[in-house]
Amino acid sequence: MYCVGSVAGFYAMSRAGMLRTALAAETSLRELASAKGLLYGCANSPDRLTADPVFARLVAEQCSLLVPENSLNWKYVEPRYGEFDFHLGDSLATFAKDRNMKFGGGTLVWHEGLPQWFSSLPPPSAKAAMVNHVTQVVGHYRGHAFSWAVVNEALAFRGQGAMLKDTPLLRLAGPDYIEAAFRAAALADPSALLVLNDNHLEYDLPEDDYRRDALLKLLQQLVGKKVPIGALGIQSHLRTGDVPFSSSKLKGFLDSVSDLGLKIVVSELDVAEKGSEATVADRDNAVAKEIDRYLEVILQEKSVVAVVTWGLTAKYTWLASYAPRSDGQHVRPLPYDSELHPTAAWQALATAFARAPAR
Ligand code: G3I
């Protein structure tokens, strides 16, 4: 077993890449997380797992949790009202089961995942359609899903004048659509961890301050109404470039969420490169340091049960098209690079798990 040192110390070593490779070969993120009672997982799509067996082996070796990146979004699962297509989700769930990994489902209710037909329904039918969707999909995986991202990105942004985002879900399924979705999910599978997932909660920025406050109010309301919500999913799309970060604000927020009796899941961790670093080593260090300072706070919180990265390797990442580098270099936002070699981000995750208190 190797000894995990500080991230800064590690990066100062010579031949850091070779050492990382050696360490990653000796142990896995799933083992390091598991030693602390945590799950480590990644989002994925079944076509990549089928087409790229080397990558598939890496996923199974490093991850104890597998979640869909897109496959279980509403528009793919129920492309026509009442017609369900589970083949993509089933492929992921089977991959996970065969490799002793947990499977997490989602996203059930997300305005960007809606099928076109939803928006032409009259309000009473829209709510019934949403409840039916949640019931059928969660029911299909009953007893097999560790967790569900039940509602995603429901919170409005600062200055929008309302707590909830103005979406077809709010307009058609009604202001209690979140509550209805969670109640349907709990009935369909009482054993799954039901997650409310949202973003822009991580930094010391006015927007994130606003959203932490608003989300706490929303969670307080839901818990007060005994809505069967089990966890907050904090997406954790981080970025380099010295974005203001406050350990105490983040910790205060996580404490308040825990005090409501909720678990916390880091649900979509990755790091967009927004800094001025130019060499691969400097870029990797910046990404790793961002993960390091973030997880140092997050993993102190005992109610955090899982860390999921949004992908595992730079070979397959939404950031390559969504946040490409201006110099044309391929992004490096995850624990493995495009050649499936561990990056400094792998070491940052390993270090964070190793120093986390057990839960
Ligand atoms: O599958 C089609 C393909 O048939 C078609 O040829 C191609 C042409 O553009 O599009 C493919 O679909 C793309 C899909 O990803 C699968 O790769 C969509 O265009 C593209 O918009 C979609 O992007 C996804 C995005 O959500 C929007 O749904 C990203 O992969 C996915 O990583 C991203 O994930 C979201 C989370 O679900 C919620 N939180 C934020 C996160 C980032 O936006």
mmCIF file of C-alpha atoms and ligand atoms in Angstrom:
data_model
loop_
_atom_site.group_PDB
_atom_site.id
_atom_site.type_symbol
_atom_site.label_atom_id
_atom_site.label_comp_id
_atom_site.label_asym_id
_atom_site.label_seq_id
_atom_site.Cartn_x
_atom_site.Cartn_y
_atom_site.Cartn_z
ATOM 1 C CA MET A 1 0.000 0.000 0.000
ATOM 2 C CA TYR A 2 1.354 3.406 -0.805
ATOM 3 C CA CYS A 3 1.496 6.428 1.416
ATOM 4 C CA VAL A 4 -0.571 9.387 0.252
ATOM 5 C CA GLY A 5 1.254 12.661 0.764
ATOM 6 C CA SER A 6 0.091 16.223 0.249
ATOM 7 C CA VAL A 7 -0.985 17.249 -3.233
ATOM 8 C CA ALA A 8 1.527 20.102 -3.341
ATOM 9 C CA GLY A 9 4.357 17.814 -2.265
ATOM 10 C CA PHE A 10 3.410 15.267 -4.828
ATOM 11 C CA TYR A 11 3.430 17.691 -7.735
ATOM 12 C CA ALA A 12 6.876 18.908 -6.729
ATOM 13 C CA MET A 13 8.291 15.431 -7.314
ATOM 14 C CA SER A 14 10.232 14.690 -10.445
ATOM 15 C CA ARG A 15 8.878 12.188 -12.948
ATOM 16 C CA ALA A 16 5.458 12.913 -11.507
ATOM 17 C CA GLY A 17 3.639 11.354 -14.426
ATOM 18 C CA MET A 18 5.448 8.034 -14.013
ATOM 19 C CA LEU A 19 4.801 8.010 -10.289
ATOM 20 C CA ARG A 20 1.135 8.714 -10.812
ATOM 21 C CA THR A 21 0.923 5.842 -13.229
ATOM 22 C CA ALA A 22 2.608 3.552 -10.716
ATOM 23 C CA LEU A 23 0.332 4.600 -7.877
ATOM 24 C CA ALA A 24 -2.781 4.337 -9.991
ATOM 25 C CA ALA A 25 -1.720 0.854 -11.017
ATOM 26 C CA GLU A 26 -1.357 -0.164 -7.376
ATOM 27 C CA THR A 27 -4.701 0.943 -6.104
ATOM 28 C CA SER A 28 -7.917 2.447 -7.396
ATOM 29 C CA LEU A 29 -10.109 5.397 -6.606
ATOM 30 C CA ARG A 30 -12.915 3.007 -5.780
ATOM 31 C CA GLU A 31 -10.762 1.261 -3.161
ATOM 32 C CA LEU A 32 -9.559 4.515 -1.633
ATOM 33 C CA ALA A 33 -13.109 5.864 -1.457
ATOM 34 C CA SER A 34 -14.517 2.619 -0.142
ATOM 35 C CA ALA A 35 -11.973 2.584 2.709
ATOM 36 C CA LYS A 36 -13.769 5.715 3.978
ATOM 37 C CA GLY A 37 -17.308 4.465 3.356
ATOM 38 C CA LEU A 38 -17.619 6.511 0.161
ATOM 39 C CA LEU A 39 -18.550 5.652 -3.401
ATOM 40 C CA TYR A 40 -16.543 6.961 -6.322
ATOM 41 C CA GLY A 41 -18.266 6.913 -9.674
ATOM 42 C CA CYS A 42 -18.453 8.399 -13.114
ATOM 43 C CA ALA A 43 -21.060 9.351 -15.677
ATOM 44 C CA ASN A 44 -20.946 7.400 -18.875
ATOM 45 C CA SER A 45 -22.711 6.359 -22.014
ATOM 46 C CA PRO A 46 -23.221 2.704 -22.948
ATOM 47 C CA ASP A 47 -21.926 3.096 -26.512
ATOM 48 C CA ARG A 48 -18.466 4.111 -25.251
ATOM 49 C CA LEU A 49 -18.343 1.175 -22.850
ATOM 50 C CA THR A 50 -19.194 -1.195 -25.670
ATOM 51 C CA ALA A 51 -16.919 0.343 -28.295
ATOM 52 C CA ASP A 52 -13.862 0.892 -26.100
ATOM 53 C CA PRO A 53 -13.035 -2.210 -24.009
ATOM 54 C CA VAL A 54 -9.844 -0.704 -22.563
ATOM 55 C CA PHE A 55 -11.836 2.247 -21.301
ATOM 56 C CA ALA A 56 -14.580 -0.084 -20.023
ATOM 57 C CA ARG A 57 -11.992 -2.007 -17.978
ATOM 58 C CA LEU A 58 -10.730 1.253 -16.491
ATOM 59 C CA VAL A 59 -14.254 2.283 -15.491
ATOM 60 C CA ALA A 60 -14.823 -1.054 -13.746
ATOM 61 C CA GLU A 61 -11.425 -0.891 -12.046
ATOM 62 C CA GLN A 62 -11.723 2.678 -10.751
ATOM 63 C CA CYS A 63 -15.445 3.191 -10.102
ATOM 64 C CA SER A 64 -17.949 1.717 -7.691
ATOM 65 C CA LEU A 65 -20.862 3.741 -9.101
ATOM 66 C CA LEU A 66 -22.003 4.242 -12.677
ATOM 67 C CA VAL A 67 -24.512 6.890 -13.738
ATOM 68 C CA PRO A 68 -25.813 7.783 -17.201
ATOM 69 C CA GLU A 69 -24.507 10.974 -18.782
ATOM 70 C CA ASN A 70 -27.539 11.304 -21.070
ATOM 71 C CA SER A 71 -29.096 7.863 -21.688
ATOM 72 C CA LEU A 72 -31.838 8.025 -19.084
ATOM 73 C CA ASN A 73 -32.981 11.548 -19.832
ATOM 74 C CA TRP A 74 -36.714 11.706 -20.424
ATOM 75 C CA LYS A 75 -36.536 12.370 -24.179
ATOM 76 C CA TYR A 76 -34.510 9.197 -24.784
ATOM 77 C CA VAL A 77 -36.463 6.922 -22.419
ATOM 78 C CA GLU A 78 -39.966 8.039 -23.390
ATOM 79 C CA PRO A 79 -39.623 9.532 -26.873
ATOM 80 C CA ARG A 80 -43.398 9.202 -27.372
ATOM 81 C CA TYR A 81 -45.941 9.499 -24.571
ATOM 82 C CA GLY A 82 -46.317 6.124 -22.880
ATOM 83 C CA GLU A 83 -43.695 4.376 -25.061
ATOM 84 C CA PHE A 84 -40.640 3.510 -23.047
ATOM 85 C CA ASP A 85 -37.231 2.517 -24.355
ATOM 86 C CA PHE A 86 -34.909 1.276 -21.645
ATOM 87 C CA HIS A 87 -32.225 -0.326 -23.776
ATOM 88 C CA LEU A 88 -29.543 2.306 -23.064
ATOM 89 C CA GLY A 89 -30.225 2.447 -19.340
ATOM 90 C CA ASP A 90 -30.417 -1.343 -19.135
ATOM 91 C CA SER A 91 -27.065 -1.623 -20.835
ATOM 92 C CA LEU A 92 -25.480 0.631 -18.197
ATOM 93 C CA ALA A 93 -27.273 -1.079 -15.311
ATOM 94 C CA THR A 94 -26.129 -4.498 -16.545
ATOM 95 C CA PHE A 95 -22.553 -3.285 -17.015
ATOM 96 C CA ALA A 96 -22.589 -2.035 -13.421
ATOM 97 C CA LYS A 97 -24.173 -5.166 -11.967
ATOM 98 C CA ASP A 98 -21.777 -7.499 -13.795
ATOM 99 C CA ARG A 99 -18.821 -5.592 -12.368
ATOM 100 C CA ASN A 100 -19.995 -5.211 -8.806
ATOM 101 C CA MET A 101 -20.673 -1.511 -9.256
ATOM 102 C CA LYS A 102 -23.718 0.384 -8.064
ATOM 103 C CA PHE A 103 -25.971 1.997 -10.630
ATOM 104 C CA GLY A 104 -27.432 5.476 -10.239
ATOM 105 C CA GLY A 105 -30.274 6.662 -12.458
ATOM 106 C CA GLY A 106 -31.167 10.060 -13.856
ATOM 107 C CA THR A 107 -32.102 12.589 -14.849
ATOM 108 C CA LEU A 108 -35.839 11.985 -14.416
ATOM 109 C CA VAL A 109 -37.189 15.537 -14.445
ATOM 110 C CA TRP A 110 -35.041 18.191 -16.140
ATOM 111 C CA HIS A 111 -36.246 20.919 -18.466
ATOM 112 C CA GLU A 112 -33.373 20.240 -20.885
ATOM 113 C CA GLY A 113 -34.185 16.530 -20.968
ATOM 114 C CA LEU A 114 -37.858 16.898 -21.854
ATOM 115 C CA PRO A 115 -39.325 15.197 -24.913
ATOM 116 C CA GLN A 116 -40.966 17.533 -27.381
ATOM 117 C CA TRP A 117 -44.430 16.071 -26.825
ATOM 118 C CA PHE A 118 -44.431 17.199 -23.170
ATOM 119 C CA SER A 119 -44.719 20.887 -24.003
ATOM 120 C CA SER A 120 -47.917 20.433 -25.994
ATOM 121 C CA LEU A 121 -49.805 18.762 -23.147
ATOM 122 C CA PRO A 122 -52.492 20.679 -21.252
ATOM 123 C CA PRO A 123 -51.543 21.266 -17.582
ATOM 124 C CA PRO A 124 -53.459 18.447 -15.838
ATOM 125 C CA SER A 125 -52.169 15.913 -18.358
ATOM 126 C CA ALA A 126 -48.632 17.278 -18.080
ATOM 127 C CA LYS A 127 -48.478 16.616 -14.366
ATOM 128 C CA ALA A 128 -49.948 13.131 -14.853
ATOM 129 C CA ALA A 129 -47.409 12.483 -17.622
ATOM 130 C CA MET A 130 -44.547 13.522 -15.353
ATOM 131 C CA VAL A 131 -45.766 11.327 -12.497
ATOM 132 C CA ASN A 132 -46.262 8.425 -14.901
ATOM 133 C CA HIS A 133 -42.757 8.916 -16.336
ATOM 134 C CA VAL A 134 -41.141 8.885 -12.891
ATOM 135 C CA THR A 135 -43.229 5.911 -11.775
ATOM 136 C CA GLN A 136 -42.435 3.818 -14.853
ATOM 137 C CA VAL A 137 -38.738 4.595 -15.028
ATOM 138 C CA VAL A 138 -37.964 4.240 -11.323
ATOM 139 C CA GLY A 139 -40.213 1.166 -11.190
ATOM 140 C CA HIS A 140 -38.307 -0.434 -14.058
ATOM 141 C CA TYR A 141 -35.099 -0.328 -11.990
ATOM 142 C CA ARG A 142 -36.767 -0.962 -8.620
ATOM 143 C CA GLY A 143 -34.289 -2.570 -6.231
ATOM 144 C CA HIS A 144 -31.402 -2.064 -8.679
ATOM 145 C CA ALA A 145 -30.724 1.655 -8.406
ATOM 146 C CA PHE A 146 -28.576 3.090 -5.650
ATOM 147 C CA SER A 147 -29.833 6.593 -6.386
ATOM 148 C CA TRP A 148 -31.925 8.733 -8.713
ATOM 149 C CA ALA A 149 -31.358 12.307 -9.813
ATOM 150 C CA VAL A 150 -35.081 12.981 -9.553
ATOM 151 C CA VAL A 151 -35.172 16.711 -10.292
ATOM 152 C CA ASN A 152 -32.311 18.554 -11.953
ATOM 153 C CA GLU A 153 -31.550 22.286 -12.128
ATOM 154 C CA ALA A 154 -34.925 23.521 -10.883
ATOM 155 C CA LEU A 155 -33.566 26.586 -9.112
ATOM 156 C CA ALA A 156 -33.862 30.005 -10.792
ATOM 157 C CA PHE A 157 -30.849 32.291 -11.132
ATOM 158 C CA ARG A 158 -30.324 35.522 -9.205
ATOM 159 C CA GLY A 159 -32.464 38.339 -10.507
ATOM 160 C CA GLN A 160 -35.054 36.083 -12.116
ATOM 161 C CA GLY A 161 -37.531 37.055 -9.411
ATOM 162 C CA ALA A 162 -38.683 33.587 -8.395
ATOM 163 C CA MET A 163 -37.321 30.617 -6.524
ATOM 164 C CA LEU A 164 -37.941 28.128 -9.355
ATOM 165 C CA LYS A 165 -36.744 28.404 -12.938
ATOM 166 C CA ASP A 166 -39.443 29.291 -15.439
ATOM 167 C CA THR A 167 -39.666 26.071 -17.466
ATOM 168 C CA PRO A 168 -42.380 23.971 -19.138
ATOM 169 C CA LEU A 169 -42.243 21.795 -16.023
ATOM 170 C CA LEU A 170 -43.194 24.677 -13.754
ATOM 171 C CA ARG A 171 -45.722 26.122 -16.177
ATOM 172 C CA LEU A 172 -47.412 22.846 -17.120
ATOM 173 C CA ALA A 173 -46.859 20.403 -14.254
ATOM 174 C CA GLY A 174 -47.382 23.193 -11.711
ATOM 175 C CA PRO A 175 -45.525 24.741 -8.770
ATOM 176 C CA ASP A 176 -45.572 21.497 -6.794
ATOM 177 C CA TYR A 177 -43.942 19.468 -9.579
ATOM 178 C CA ILE A 178 -40.793 18.809 -7.525
ATOM 179 C CA GLU A 179 -42.789 17.429 -4.646
ATOM 180 C CA ALA A 180 -44.907 15.276 -6.973
ATOM 181 C CA ALA A 181 -41.832 13.865 -8.708
ATOM 182 C CA PHE A 182 -40.181 12.868 -5.418
ATOM 183 C CA ARG A 183 -43.354 11.306 -4.046
ATOM 184 C CA ALA A 184 -43.786 9.242 -7.217
ATOM 185 C CA ALA A 185 -40.137 8.149 -7.134
ATOM 186 C CA ALA A 186 -40.337 7.085 -3.476
ATOM 187 C CA LEU A 187 -43.449 5.025 -4.152
ATOM 188 C CA ALA A 188 -41.806 3.365 -7.146
ATOM 189 C CA ASP A 189 -38.610 2.450 -5.274
ATOM 190 C CA PRO A 190 -38.499 3.160 -1.542
ATOM 191 C CA SER A 191 -34.913 1.924 -1.285
ATOM 192 C CA ALA A 192 -33.253 4.362 -3.714
ATOM 193 C CA LEU A 193 -31.531 7.540 -2.566
ATOM 194 C CA LEU A 194 -33.611 10.338 -4.119
ATOM 195 C CA VAL A 195 -31.538 13.331 -5.125
ATOM 196 C CA LEU A 196 -32.353 16.949 -5.891
ATOM 197 C CA ASN A 197 -29.522 18.014 -8.170
ATOM 198 C CA ASP A 198 -28.388 21.566 -8.909
ATOM 199 C CA ASN A 199 -25.473 23.707 -10.034
ATOM 200 C CA HIS A 200 -23.613 26.978 -9.364
ATOM 201 C CA LEU A 201 -23.383 26.341 -5.635
ATOM 202 C CA GLU A 202 -19.636 25.933 -5.227
ATOM 203 C CA TYR A 203 -17.863 29.299 -5.366
ATOM 204 C CA ASP A 204 -17.657 32.547 -3.415
ATOM 205 C CA LEU A 205 -19.544 34.529 -6.046
ATOM 206 C CA PRO A 206 -22.735 36.582 -5.663
ATOM 207 C CA GLU A 207 -24.625 34.148 -7.904
ATOM 208 C CA ASP A 208 -23.524 31.130 -5.880
ATOM 209 C CA ASP A 209 -24.243 32.965 -2.579
ATOM 210 C CA TYR A 210 -27.737 33.630 -3.846
ATOM 211 C CA ARG A 211 -28.244 30.060 -4.989
ATOM 212 C CA ARG A 212 -26.974 28.460 -1.763
ATOM 213 C CA ASP A 213 -29.498 30.572 0.178
ATOM 214 C CA ALA A 214 -32.338 29.890 -2.237
ATOM 215 C CA LEU A 215 -31.631 26.177 -2.386
ATOM 216 C CA LEU A 216 -31.561 25.921 1.395
ATOM 217 C CA LYS A 217 -34.968 27.602 1.521
ATOM 218 C CA LEU A 218 -36.299 25.196 -1.087
ATOM 219 C CA LEU A 219 -34.889 22.198 0.787
ATOM 220 C CA GLN A 220 -36.343 23.485 4.060
ATOM 221 C CA GLN A 221 -39.768 23.776 2.415
ATOM 222 C CA LEU A 222 -39.575 20.291 0.921
ATOM 223 C CA VAL A 223 -38.340 18.654 4.108
ATOM 224 C CA GLY A 224 -40.977 20.594 6.096
ATOM 225 C CA LYS A 225 -43.645 19.056 3.852
ATOM 226 C CA LYS A 226 -42.129 15.613 4.382
ATOM 227 C CA VAL A 227 -41.271 15.270 0.719
ATOM 228 C CA PRO A 228 -39.178 12.060 0.496
ATOM 229 C CA ILE A 229 -35.981 13.698 -0.680
ATOM 230 C CA GLY A 230 -32.850 11.848 0.422
ATOM 231 C CA ALA A 231 -29.961 13.948 -0.779
ATOM 232 C CA LEU A 232 -28.731 17.098 -2.385
ATOM 233 C CA GLY A 233 -26.655 16.581 -5.512
ATOM 234 C CA ILE A 234 -24.107 19.384 -5.815
ATOM 235 C CA GLN A 235 -22.986 19.231 -9.445
ATOM 236 C CA SER A 236 -19.466 20.574 -8.900
ATOM 237 C CA HIS A 237 -18.549 21.761 -12.383
ATOM 238 C CA LEU A 238 -15.428 23.580 -11.208
ATOM 239 C CA ARG A 239 -13.073 25.827 -13.148
ATOM 240 C CA THR A 240 -9.479 26.978 -12.893
ATOM 241 C CA GLY A 241 -8.513 30.650 -13.086
ATOM 242 C CA ASP A 242 -8.599 31.622 -9.415
ATOM 243 C CA VAL A 243 -12.342 31.785 -9.009
ATOM 244 C CA PRO A 244 -13.102 33.112 -5.491
ATOM 245 C CA PHE A 245 -13.698 30.209 -3.156
ATOM 246 C CA SER A 246 -14.698 30.241 0.495
ATOM 247 C CA SER A 247 -14.206 27.107 2.578
ATOM 248 C CA SER A 248 -16.326 28.546 5.362
ATOM 249 C CA LYS A 249 -19.265 29.474 3.125
ATOM 250 C CA LEU A 250 -19.233 26.080 1.455
ATOM 251 C CA LYS A 251 -18.899 24.297 4.794
ATOM 252 C CA GLY A 252 -21.719 26.363 6.303
ATOM 253 C CA PHE A 253 -23.960 25.420 3.392
ATOM 254 C CA LEU A 254 -23.119 21.712 3.624
ATOM 255 C CA ASP A 255 -23.693 21.783 7.399
ATOM 256 C CA SER A 256 -27.129 23.343 6.892
ATOM 257 C CA VAL A 257 -28.061 20.715 4.298
ATOM 258 C CA SER A 258 -26.904 17.943 6.649
ATOM 259 C CA ASP A 259 -28.840 19.472 9.536
ATOM 260 C CA LEU A 260 -31.984 18.941 7.479
ATOM 261 C CA GLY A 261 -31.245 15.211 7.632
ATOM 262 C CA LEU A 262 -30.129 15.010 4.012
ATOM 263 C CA LYS A 263 -27.186 13.212 2.476
ATOM 264 C CA ILE A 264 -24.982 14.978 -0.083
ATOM 265 C CA VAL A 265 -23.652 13.663 -3.384
ATOM 266 C CA VAL A 266 -20.971 15.342 -5.478
ATOM 267 C CA SER A 267 -22.794 14.537 -8.679
ATOM 268 C CA GLU A 268 -20.957 15.927 -11.733
ATOM 269 C CA LEU A 269 -17.400 16.863 -10.781
ATOM 270 C CA ASP A 270 -15.036 18.077 -13.488
ATOM 271 C CA VAL A 271 -12.805 21.117 -14.047
ATOM 272 C CA ALA A 272 -13.009 23.496 -17.009
ATOM 273 C CA GLU A 273 -9.685 25.138 -17.843
ATOM 274 C CA LYS A 274 -10.100 28.890 -17.549
ATOM 275 C CA GLY A 275 -6.623 29.787 -16.256
ATOM 276 C CA SER A 276 -3.565 31.063 -18.107
ATOM 277 C CA GLU A 277 -1.420 27.923 -17.609
ATOM 278 C CA ALA A 278 0.145 26.764 -20.874
ATOM 279 C CA THR A 279 2.182 23.607 -20.273
ATOM 280 C CA VAL A 280 0.430 20.315 -19.715
ATOM 281 C CA ALA A 281 2.058 19.955 -16.286
ATOM 282 C CA ASP A 282 0.935 23.418 -15.170
ATOM 283 C CA ARG A 283 -2.546 22.885 -16.523
ATOM 284 C CA ASP A 284 -2.840 19.530 -14.783
ATOM 285 C CA ASN A 285 -1.612 21.026 -11.524
ATOM 286 C CA ALA A 286 -4.188 23.812 -11.734
ATOM 287 C CA VAL A 287 -6.995 21.315 -12.334
ATOM 288 C CA ALA A 288 -5.754 19.102 -9.500
ATOM 289 C CA LYS A 289 -5.462 22.005 -7.069
ATOM 290 C CA GLU A 290 -9.021 23.017 -7.819
ATOM 291 C CA ILE A 291 -10.229 19.497 -7.027
ATOM 292 C CA ASP A 292 -8.008 19.408 -3.968
ATOM 293 C CA ARG A 293 -9.271 22.615 -2.337
ATOM 294 C CA TYR A 294 -12.857 21.714 -3.134
ATOM 295 C CA LEU A 295 -12.834 18.117 -1.897
ATOM 296 C CA GLU A 296 -10.890 19.066 1.203
ATOM 297 C CA VAL A 297 -13.994 20.919 2.374
ATOM 298 C CA ILE A 298 -16.573 18.589 0.875
ATOM 299 C CA LEU A 299 -15.221 15.327 2.271
ATOM 300 C CA GLN A 300 -14.941 16.657 5.817
ATOM 301 C CA GLU A 301 -18.730 16.571 5.750
ATOM 302 C CA LYS A 302 -19.800 13.135 6.919
ATOM 303 C CA SER A 303 -23.140 13.324 5.107
ATOM 304 C CA VAL A 304 -21.325 13.219 1.749
ATOM 305 C CA VAL A 305 -21.779 9.659 0.509
ATOM 306 C CA ALA A 306 -20.496 9.701 -3.065
ATOM 307 C CA VAL A 307 -18.258 11.567 -5.474
ATOM 308 C CA VAL A 308 -19.137 11.238 -9.152
ATOM 309 C CA THR A 309 -16.984 12.738 -11.893
ATOM 310 C CA TRP A 310 -18.723 13.790 -15.120
ATOM 311 C CA GLY A 311 -16.835 11.266 -17.185
ATOM 312 C CA LEU A 312 -13.537 9.591 -16.322
ATOM 313 C CA THR A 313 -11.198 10.601 -19.107
ATOM 314 C CA ALA A 314 -10.463 13.567 -21.355
ATOM 315 C CA LYS A 315 -11.130 11.184 -24.227
ATOM 316 C CA TYR A 316 -14.848 11.480 -23.528
ATOM 317 C CA THR A 317 -15.909 14.750 -21.959
ATOM 318 C CA TRP A 318 -18.663 17.232 -22.729
ATOM 319 C CA LEU A 319 -16.151 20.021 -21.923
ATOM 320 C CA ALA A 320 -14.241 19.317 -25.156
ATOM 321 C CA SER A 321 -17.129 20.884 -27.059
ATOM 322 C CA TYR A 322 -18.746 23.026 -24.359
ATOM 323 C CA ALA A 323 -15.600 24.712 -22.962
ATOM 324 C CA PRO A 324 -12.751 24.117 -25.418
ATOM 325 C CA ARG A 325 -9.396 25.808 -24.803
ATOM 326 C CA SER A 326 -8.734 28.906 -26.863
ATOM 327 C CA ASP A 327 -5.284 27.550 -27.900
ATOM 328 C CA GLY A 328 -6.886 24.471 -29.440
ATOM 329 C CA GLN A 329 -5.242 22.049 -26.981
ATOM 330 C CA HIS A 330 -7.531 19.258 -25.846
ATOM 331 C CA VAL A 331 -9.035 19.833 -22.390
ATOM 332 C CA ARG A 332 -7.805 17.812 -19.384
ATOM 333 C CA PRO A 333 -10.670 18.053 -16.862
ATOM 334 C CA LEU A 334 -10.736 14.546 -15.371
ATOM 335 C CA PRO A 335 -8.624 11.887 -13.606
ATOM 336 C CA TYR A 336 -7.457 10.325 -16.893
ATOM 337 C CA ASP A 337 -6.127 11.931 -20.048
ATOM 338 C CA SER A 338 -7.109 11.062 -23.620
ATOM 339 C CA GLU A 339 -4.610 8.190 -23.679
ATOM 340 C CA LEU A 340 -6.169 6.822 -20.482
ATOM 341 C CA HIS A 341 -3.144 7.706 -18.352
ATOM 342 C CA PRO A 342 -3.865 9.026 -14.870
ATOM 343 C CA THR A 343 -3.468 12.786 -14.504
ATOM 344 C CA ALA A 344 -2.704 14.934 -11.467
ATOM 345 C CA ALA A 345 -6.475 15.054 -10.970
ATOM 346 C CA TRP A 346 -6.341 11.314 -10.235
ATOM 347 C CA GLN A 347 -3.835 12.014 -7.477
ATOM 348 C CA ALA A 348 -5.960 14.867 -6.128
ATOM 349 C CA LEU A 349 -8.949 12.550 -5.853
ATOM 350 C CA ALA A 350 -6.819 9.791 -4.320
ATOM 351 C CA THR A 351 -5.378 12.208 -1.769
ATOM 352 C CA ALA A 352 -8.814 13.602 -0.944
ATOM 353 C CA PHE A 353 -10.218 10.132 -0.302
ATOM 354 C CA ALA A 354 -7.185 9.086 1.726
ATOM 355 C CA ARG A 355 -7.397 12.079 4.067
ATOM 356 C CA ALA A 356 -11.215 12.058 4.379
ATOM 357 C CA PRO A 357 -12.684 10.976 7.675
ATOM 358 C CA ALA A 358 -14.440 7.616 7.577
ATOM 359 C CA ARG A 359 -18.216 7.575 7.492
HETATM 360 O O1 G3I B 1 -26.777 11.692 -29.565
HETATM 361 C C1 G3I B 1 -26.774 12.797 -30.498
HETATM 362 C C2 G3I B 1 -26.201 12.387 -31.815
HETATM 363 O O2 G3I B 1 -27.035 11.415 -32.398
HETATM 364 C C3 G3I B 1 -26.072 13.620 -32.721
HETATM 365 O O3 G3I B 1 -25.446 13.272 -33.898
HETATM 366 C C4 G3I B 1 -25.273 14.705 -32.024
HETATM 367 C C5 G3I B 1 -25.202 15.981 -32.851
HETATM 368 O O4 G3I B 1 -25.029 17.104 -32.025
HETATM 369 O O5 G3I B 1 -25.880 15.010 -30.790
HETATM 370 C C6 G3I B 1 -25.933 13.912 -29.892
HETATM 371 O O6 G3I B 1 -26.544 14.326 -28.719
HETATM 372 C C7 G3I B 1 -25.751 15.129 -27.856
HETATM 373 C C8 G3I B 1 -25.711 14.444 -26.490
HETATM 374 O O7 G3I B 1 -25.030 15.276 -25.580
HETATM 375 C C9 G3I B 1 -24.994 13.090 -26.542
HETATM 376 O O8 G3I B 1 -23.645 13.250 -26.878
HETATM 377 C C10 G3I B 1 -26.399 16.499 -27.733
HETATM 378 O O9 G3I B 1 -26.329 17.180 -28.972
HETATM 379 C C11 G3I B 1 -25.709 17.309 -26.660
HETATM 380 O O10 G3I B 1 -26.435 18.507 -26.439
HETATM 381 C C12 G3I B 1 -25.678 16.517 -25.380
HETATM 382 O O11 G3I B 1 -24.991 17.270 -24.417
HETATM 383 C C13 G3I B 1 -25.151 16.860 -23.089
HETATM 384 C C14 G3I B 1 -25.697 18.019 -22.261
HETATM 385 O O12 G3I B 1 -25.813 17.618 -20.917
HETATM 386 C C15 G3I B 1 -27.083 18.454 -22.722
HETATM 387 O O13 G3I B 1 -28.003 17.419 -22.565
HETATM 388 C C16 G3I B 1 -23.807 16.436 -22.551
HETATM 389 O O14 G3I B 1 -23.364 15.256 -23.233
HETATM 390 C C17 G3I B 1 -23.900 16.148 -21.066
HETATM 391 O O15 G3I B 1 -22.623 15.944 -20.529
HETATM 392 C C18 G3I B 1 -24.533 17.334 -20.365
HETATM 393 O O16 G3I B 1 -24.694 16.989 -19.026
HETATM 394 C C19 G3I B 1 -25.347 17.942 -18.188
HETATM 395 C C20 G3I B 1 -26.108 17.178 -17.158
HETATM 396 O O17 G3I B 1 -27.011 16.277 -17.793
HETATM 397 C C21 G3I B 1 -26.838 18.110 -16.218
HETATM 398 N N1 G3I B 1 -25.921 18.999 -15.578
HETATM 399 C C22 G3I B 1 -25.116 19.771 -16.487
HETATM 400 C C23 G3I B 1 -24.371 18.848 -17.464
HETATM 401 C C24 G3I B 1 -23.585 19.688 -18.397
HETATM 402 O O18 G3I B 1 -24.452 20.479 -19.166
#
